[in-house]
GROMACS .gro file of C-alpha atoms in nm:
model
  287
    1UNK     CA    1   3.061  -7.036   3.862
    2UNK     CA    2   2.758  -6.773   3.941
    3UNK     CA    3   3.040  -6.496   3.924
    4UNK     CA    4   3.171  -6.681   3.572
    5UNK     CA    5   2.768  -6.632   3.439
    6UNK     CA    6   2.688  -6.215   3.601
    7UNK     CA    7   2.985  -6.141   3.345
    8UNK     CA    8   2.853  -6.307   3.087
    9UNK     CA    9   2.545  -6.162   3.132
   10UNK     CA   10   2.705  -5.886   3.189
   11UNK     CA   11   2.844  -5.851   2.813
   12UNK     CA   12   2.453  -5.844   2.675
   13UNK     CA   13   2.387  -5.503   2.920
   14UNK     CA   14   2.165  -5.617   3.076
   15UNK     CA   15   1.996  -5.259   3.132
   16UNK     CA   16   2.001  -5.154   2.774
   17UNK     CA   17   1.848  -5.490   2.796
   18UNK     CA   18   1.586  -5.428   3.011
   19UNK     CA   19   1.468  -5.102   2.787
   20UNK     CA   20   1.460  -5.339   2.442
   21UNK     CA   21   1.240  -5.607   2.598
   22UNK     CA   22   1.043  -5.349   2.767
   23UNK     CA   23   0.977  -5.144   2.393
   24UNK     CA   24   0.936  -5.529   2.237
   25UNK     CA   25   0.643  -5.541   2.449
   26UNK     CA   26   0.530  -5.243   2.422
   27UNK     CA   27   0.495  -5.333   2.053
   28UNK     CA   28   0.284  -5.682   2.137
   29UNK     CA   29   0.034  -5.563   2.345
   30UNK     CA   30  -0.015  -5.281   2.097
   31UNK     CA   31  -0.043  -5.547   1.882
   32UNK     CA   32  -0.280  -5.803   2.045
   33UNK     CA   33  -0.350  -6.121   1.944
   34UNK     CA   34   0.050  -6.225   2.100
   35UNK     CA   35  -0.198  -6.182   2.418
   36UNK     CA   36  -0.372  -6.502   2.372
   37UNK     CA   37  -0.029  -6.695   2.365
   38UNK     CA   38   0.143  -6.589   2.671
   39UNK     CA   39   0.455  -6.858   2.598
   40UNK     CA   40   0.555  -6.754   2.202
   41UNK     CA   41   0.489  -6.299   2.374
   42UNK     CA   42   0.748  -6.458   2.694
   43UNK     CA   43   0.976  -6.667   2.438
   44UNK     CA   44   0.964  -6.367   2.139
   45UNK     CA   45   1.049  -6.134   2.404
   46UNK     CA   46   1.353  -6.390   2.471
   47UNK     CA   47   1.470  -6.409   2.147
   48UNK     CA   48   1.502  -6.026   2.162
   49UNK     CA   49   1.687  -6.032   2.435
   50UNK     CA   50   1.949  -6.232   2.283
   51UNK     CA   51   1.923  -6.123   1.955
   52UNK     CA   52   1.997  -5.749   2.106
   53UNK     CA   53   2.180  -5.907   2.385
   54UNK     CA   54   2.455  -6.097   2.076
   55UNK     CA   55   2.513  -5.722   1.962
   56UNK     CA   56   2.573  -5.543   2.302
   57UNK     CA   57   2.815  -5.851   2.364
   58UNK     CA   58   2.997  -5.810   2.013
   59UNK     CA   59   2.999  -5.427   2.014
   60UNK     CA   60   3.197  -5.487   2.383
   61UNK     CA   61   3.450  -5.740   2.201
   62UNK     CA   62   3.548  -5.471   1.938
   63UNK     CA   63   3.553  -5.234   2.179
   64UNK     CA   64   3.781  -5.435   2.501
   65UNK     CA   65   4.066  -5.232   2.427
   66UNK     CA   66   3.853  -4.889   2.402
   67UNK     CA   67   3.716  -4.939   2.759
   68UNK     CA   68   3.975  -4.984   2.902
   69UNK     CA   69   4.086  -4.689   2.866
   70UNK     CA   70   3.767  -4.501   2.976
   71UNK     CA   71   3.687  -4.490   3.298
   72UNK     CA   72   3.358  -4.449   3.254
   73UNK     CA   73   3.347  -4.896   3.167
   74UNK     CA   74   3.740  -4.972   3.270
   75UNK     CA   75   3.644  -5.122   3.579
   76UNK     CA   76   3.247  -5.177   3.502
   77UNK     CA   77   3.298  -5.406   3.207
   78UNK     CA   78   3.429  -5.761   3.213
   79UNK     CA   79   3.693  -5.782   2.947
   80UNK     CA   80   3.871  -5.476   3.032
   81UNK     CA   81   3.848  -5.624   3.383
   82UNK     CA   82   4.013  -6.031   3.260
   83UNK     CA   83   3.733  -6.206   3.383
   84UNK     CA   84   3.618  -6.347   3.092
   85UNK     CA   85   3.855  -6.416   2.797
   86UNK     CA   86   3.781  -6.242   2.468
   87UNK     CA   87   3.762  -6.531   2.295
   88UNK     CA   88   3.493  -6.713   2.566
   89UNK     CA   89   3.307  -6.347   2.521
   90UNK     CA   90   3.360  -6.406   2.096
   91UNK     CA   91   3.163  -6.715   2.085
   92UNK     CA   92   2.892  -6.644   2.398
   93UNK     CA   93   2.790  -6.316   2.153
   94UNK     CA   94   2.814  -6.514   1.768
   95UNK     CA   95   2.627  -6.838   2.011
   96UNK     CA   96   2.381  -6.637   2.186
   97UNK     CA   97   2.239  -6.415   1.896
   98UNK     CA   98   2.270  -6.718   1.700
   99UNK     CA   99   2.003  -6.903   1.902
  100UNK     CA  100   1.761  -6.536   1.894
  101UNK     CA  101   1.778  -6.574   1.533
  102UNK     CA  102   1.701  -6.916   1.515
  103UNK     CA  103   1.444  -6.900   1.768
  104UNK     CA  104   1.211  -6.625   1.542
  105UNK     CA  105   1.311  -6.868   1.250
  106UNK     CA  106   1.172  -7.167   1.346
  107UNK     CA  107   0.874  -7.054   1.598
  108UNK     CA  108   0.781  -6.766   1.410
  109UNK     CA  109   0.854  -6.611   1.065
  110UNK     CA  110   1.184  -6.542   0.900
  111UNK     CA  111   1.113  -6.217   0.843
  112UNK     CA  112   1.133  -6.182   1.197
  113UNK     CA  113   1.444  -6.350   1.197
  114UNK     CA  114   1.618  -6.206   0.928
  115UNK     CA  115   1.550  -5.905   1.042
  116UNK     CA  116   1.653  -5.916   1.399
  117UNK     CA  117   2.029  -6.099   1.164
  118UNK     CA  118   2.029  -5.756   1.032
  119UNK     CA  119   1.986  -5.525   1.324
  120UNK     CA  120   2.304  -5.745   1.504
  121UNK     CA  121   2.559  -5.704   1.262
  122UNK     CA  122   2.407  -5.318   1.164
  123UNK     CA  123   2.541  -5.228   1.570
  124UNK     CA  124   2.820  -5.449   1.606
  125UNK     CA  125   3.001  -5.413   1.288
  126UNK     CA  126   2.880  -5.125   1.106
  127UNK     CA  127   2.856  -4.933   1.443
  128UNK     CA  128   3.065  -5.046   1.621
  129UNK     CA  129   3.355  -5.039   1.380
  130UNK     CA  130   3.194  -4.829   1.080
  131UNK     CA  131   3.085  -4.500   1.299
  132UNK     CA  132   3.122  -4.480   1.587
  133UNK     CA  133   3.573  -4.447   1.574
  134UNK     CA  134   3.487  -4.246   1.242
  135UNK     CA  135   3.124  -3.973   1.307
  136UNK     CA  136   2.979  -3.736   1.525
  137UNK     CA  137   2.677  -3.846   1.422
  138UNK     CA  138   2.759  -4.216   1.527
  139UNK     CA  139   2.498  -4.184   1.808
  140UNK     CA  140   2.242  -4.124   1.570
  141UNK     CA  141   2.264  -4.319   1.286
  142UNK     CA  142   2.362  -4.614   1.507
  143UNK     CA  143   2.057  -4.564   1.759
  144UNK     CA  144   1.807  -4.734   1.437
  145UNK     CA  145   1.928  -5.058   1.571
  146UNK     CA  146   1.841  -4.989   1.933
  147UNK     CA  147   1.547  -4.872   1.757
  148UNK     CA  148   1.390  -5.163   1.615
  149UNK     CA  149   1.284  -5.408   1.945
  150UNK     CA  150   0.915  -5.300   1.857
  151UNK     CA  151   0.952  -5.357   1.467
  152UNK     CA  152   1.118  -5.693   1.505
  153UNK     CA  153   0.856  -5.776   1.838
  154UNK     CA  154   0.559  -5.698   1.513
  155UNK     CA  155   0.675  -5.833   1.213
  156UNK     CA  156   0.743  -6.198   1.439
  157UNK     CA  157   0.402  -6.190   1.560
  158UNK     CA  158   0.222  -6.084   1.240
  159UNK     CA  159   0.418  -6.212   0.991
  160UNK     CA  160   0.452  -5.812   0.791
  161UNK     CA  161   0.477  -5.421   0.876
  162UNK     CA  162   0.281  -5.198   1.019
  163UNK     CA  163   0.279  -4.795   1.154
  164UNK     CA  164   0.261  -4.861   1.435
  165UNK     CA  165   0.635  -5.060   1.531
  166UNK     CA  166   0.759  -4.722   1.333
  167UNK     CA  167   0.602  -4.453   1.569
  168UNK     CA  168   0.736  -4.693   1.884
  169UNK     CA  169   1.056  -4.723   1.682
  170UNK     CA  170   1.092  -4.327   1.591
  171UNK     CA  171   0.994  -4.234   1.992
  172UNK     CA  172   1.345  -4.445   2.109
  173UNK     CA  173   1.537  -4.348   1.739
  174UNK     CA  174   1.484  -3.959   1.865
  175UNK     CA  175   1.584  -4.026   2.232
  176UNK     CA  176   1.872  -4.216   2.133
  177UNK     CA  177   2.056  -3.845   2.103
  178UNK     CA  178   1.947  -3.679   2.429
  179UNK     CA  179   2.063  -3.994   2.600
  180UNK     CA  180   2.359  -4.038   2.499
  181UNK     CA  181   2.495  -3.713   2.371
  182UNK     CA  182   2.400  -3.658   2.800
  183UNK     CA  183   2.604  -3.891   2.876
  184UNK     CA  184   2.924  -3.794   2.636
  185UNK     CA  185   2.878  -3.426   2.770
  186UNK     CA  186   3.005  -3.532   3.081
  187UNK     CA  187   3.237  -3.797   3.064
  188UNK     CA  188   3.413  -3.609   2.726
  189UNK     CA  189   3.779  -3.648   2.887
  190UNK     CA  190   3.703  -4.059   2.832
  191UNK     CA  191   3.581  -4.020   2.516
  192UNK     CA  192   3.857  -3.810   2.463
  193UNK     CA  193   4.102  -4.028   2.611
  194UNK     CA  194   3.955  -4.259   2.376
  195UNK     CA  195   3.996  -4.123   2.035
  196UNK     CA  196   3.636  -4.122   1.942
  197UNK     CA  197   3.438  -3.824   1.788
  198UNK     CA  198   3.149  -3.778   1.977
  199UNK     CA  199   2.952  -3.482   1.943
  200UNK     CA  200   3.094  -3.274   2.238
  201UNK     CA  201   3.484  -3.295   2.099
  202UNK     CA  202   3.398  -3.242   1.754
  203UNK     CA  203   3.121  -2.961   1.731
  204UNK     CA  204   3.197  -2.833   2.058
  205UNK     CA  205   2.991  -2.888   2.461
  206UNK     CA  206   2.741  -2.508   2.271
  207UNK     CA  207   2.662  -2.716   1.945
  208UNK     CA  208   2.584  -3.017   2.083
  209UNK     CA  209   2.326  -2.876   2.342
  210UNK     CA  210   2.137  -2.701   2.109
  211UNK     CA  211   2.058  -3.056   1.916
  212UNK     CA  212   1.940  -3.173   2.230
  213UNK     CA  213   1.725  -2.930   2.234
  214UNK     CA  214   1.646  -3.017   1.879
  215UNK     CA  215   1.596  -3.378   1.952
  216UNK     CA  216   1.439  -3.407   2.226
  217UNK     CA  217   1.153  -3.178   2.103
  218UNK     CA  218   1.092  -3.353   1.823
  219UNK     CA  219   1.138  -3.702   2.086
  220UNK     CA  220   0.841  -3.510   2.236
  221UNK     CA  221   0.622  -3.467   1.905
  222UNK     CA  222   0.676  -3.817   1.847
  223UNK     CA  223   0.579  -3.957   2.197
  224UNK     CA  224   0.227  -3.793   2.087
  225UNK     CA  225   0.272  -3.949   1.727
  226UNK     CA  226   0.119  -4.333   1.854
  227UNK     CA  227  -0.162  -4.118   2.073
  228UNK     CA  228  -0.304  -3.967   1.684
  229UNK     CA  229  -0.226  -4.289   1.512
  230UNK     CA  230  -0.323  -4.621   1.770
  231UNK     CA  231  -0.623  -4.703   1.936
  232UNK     CA  232  -0.501  -4.554   2.307
  233UNK     CA  233  -0.613  -4.354   2.604
  234UNK     CA  234  -0.586  -3.993   2.703
  235UNK     CA  235  -0.368  -4.121   3.003
  236UNK     CA  236  -0.120  -4.222   2.764
  237UNK     CA  237  -0.196  -3.873   2.649
  238UNK     CA  238  -0.161  -3.678   3.000
  239UNK     CA  239   0.171  -3.882   3.104
  240UNK     CA  240   0.325  -3.847   2.784
  241UNK     CA  241   0.279  -3.471   2.789
  242UNK     CA  242   0.384  -3.423   3.152
  243UNK     CA  243   0.681  -3.680   3.034
  244UNK     CA  244   0.775  -3.457   2.793
  245UNK     CA  245   0.757  -3.130   2.959
  246UNK     CA  246   0.993  -3.234   3.202
  247UNK     CA  247   1.220  -3.397   2.957
  248UNK     CA  248   1.255  -3.049   2.785
  249UNK     CA  249   1.302  -2.814   3.104
  250UNK     CA  250   1.569  -3.046   3.198
  251UNK     CA  251   1.658  -3.002   2.833
  252UNK     CA  252   1.728  -2.636   2.861
  253UNK     CA  253   1.843  -2.602   3.237
  254UNK     CA  254   2.152  -2.869   3.071
  255UNK     CA  255   2.176  -2.582   2.807
  256UNK     CA  256   2.148  -2.300   3.052
  257UNK     CA  257   2.378  -2.419   3.319
  258UNK     CA  258   2.648  -2.574   3.146
  259UNK     CA  259   2.748  -2.835   3.445
  260UNK     CA  260   2.823  -3.194   3.496
  261UNK     CA  261   2.512  -3.248   3.785
  262UNK     CA  262   2.282  -3.086   3.458
  263UNK     CA  263   2.413  -3.353   3.204
  264UNK     CA  264   2.390  -3.631   3.480
  265UNK     CA  265   2.070  -3.490   3.596
  266UNK     CA  266   1.949  -3.508   3.219
  267UNK     CA  267   2.065  -3.887   3.143
  268UNK     CA  268   1.904  -4.058   3.436
  269UNK     CA  269   1.584  -3.913   3.357
  270UNK     CA  270   1.564  -3.973   3.006
  271UNK     CA  271   1.611  -4.380   3.172
  272UNK     CA  272   1.326  -4.307   3.329
  273UNK     CA  273   1.105  -4.112   3.093
  274UNK     CA  274   1.142  -4.368   2.913
  275UNK     CA  275   1.050  -4.636   3.074
  276UNK     CA  276   0.812  -4.529   3.231
  277UNK     CA  277   0.627  -4.434   2.912
  278UNK     CA  278   0.657  -4.714   2.753
  279UNK     CA  279   0.540  -4.913   3.084
  280UNK     CA  280   0.173  -4.705   3.012
  281UNK     CA  281   0.153  -4.845   2.703
  282UNK     CA  282   0.155  -5.138   2.811
  283UNK     CA  283  -0.118  -5.121   3.097
  284UNK     CA  284  -0.303  -4.907   2.855
  285UNK     CA  285  -0.304  -5.207   2.609
  286UNK     CA  286  -0.336  -5.491   2.860
  287UNK     CA  287  -0.615  -5.269   3.080
   0.00000   0.00000   0.00000
């Protein structure tokens, strides 16, 4: 039973969802009103996990045949390993998404519920079934879904939009292409077997690395936008500068050397960078 539960949790992509929850928490702390209500604060994050996890689980359901052809996923994900039946995975995916949407609707507002439902549908259907198999810009466009957590959390807390969550959205949005294209560079053969038009296969490694550099510079600029547009300390600015410089150095190293070790290094650091950046926003907001 414990193993079965773990397999269902794996469908939600818990590592990715950790980043989603942290970005959502950063928005809630910047907004501030939920700090007086810890239960509501945690409930919003729980609903974010359910809706984001639903999108990820549906993604794995639709891509189960593709995942079985890729070495990166064939031995890691529960559906290619037949640890979970496809029907059970589909029912689980829809159920947790529905619960998450209803939590947003009944406990907070239907604006956030509709937004979360739209995000699930965008990622699981539009991105997974239309963008990913047909365009090398799949990550760029599809990255909007993964970046919506700050906006969704803010709307749940306030019932309205504001500039701050969209700045956080931009940080995650522009972080996504360098992060996933670095992954695509050292798993290029995997994507070729799966017949997915990832950027390195369509445009080549050099073009992909040039685009990684462009998005890396925009990411660094975006990380300072929250410093300029919202009340946040100089400590964040200093840390954002250090993280951004390291990100750019790793991007340039990957472009210059074009080795798997540099691609892996950039991919791994990108996760650490985003995690630290949003953790600093959270700590800064609490202090």
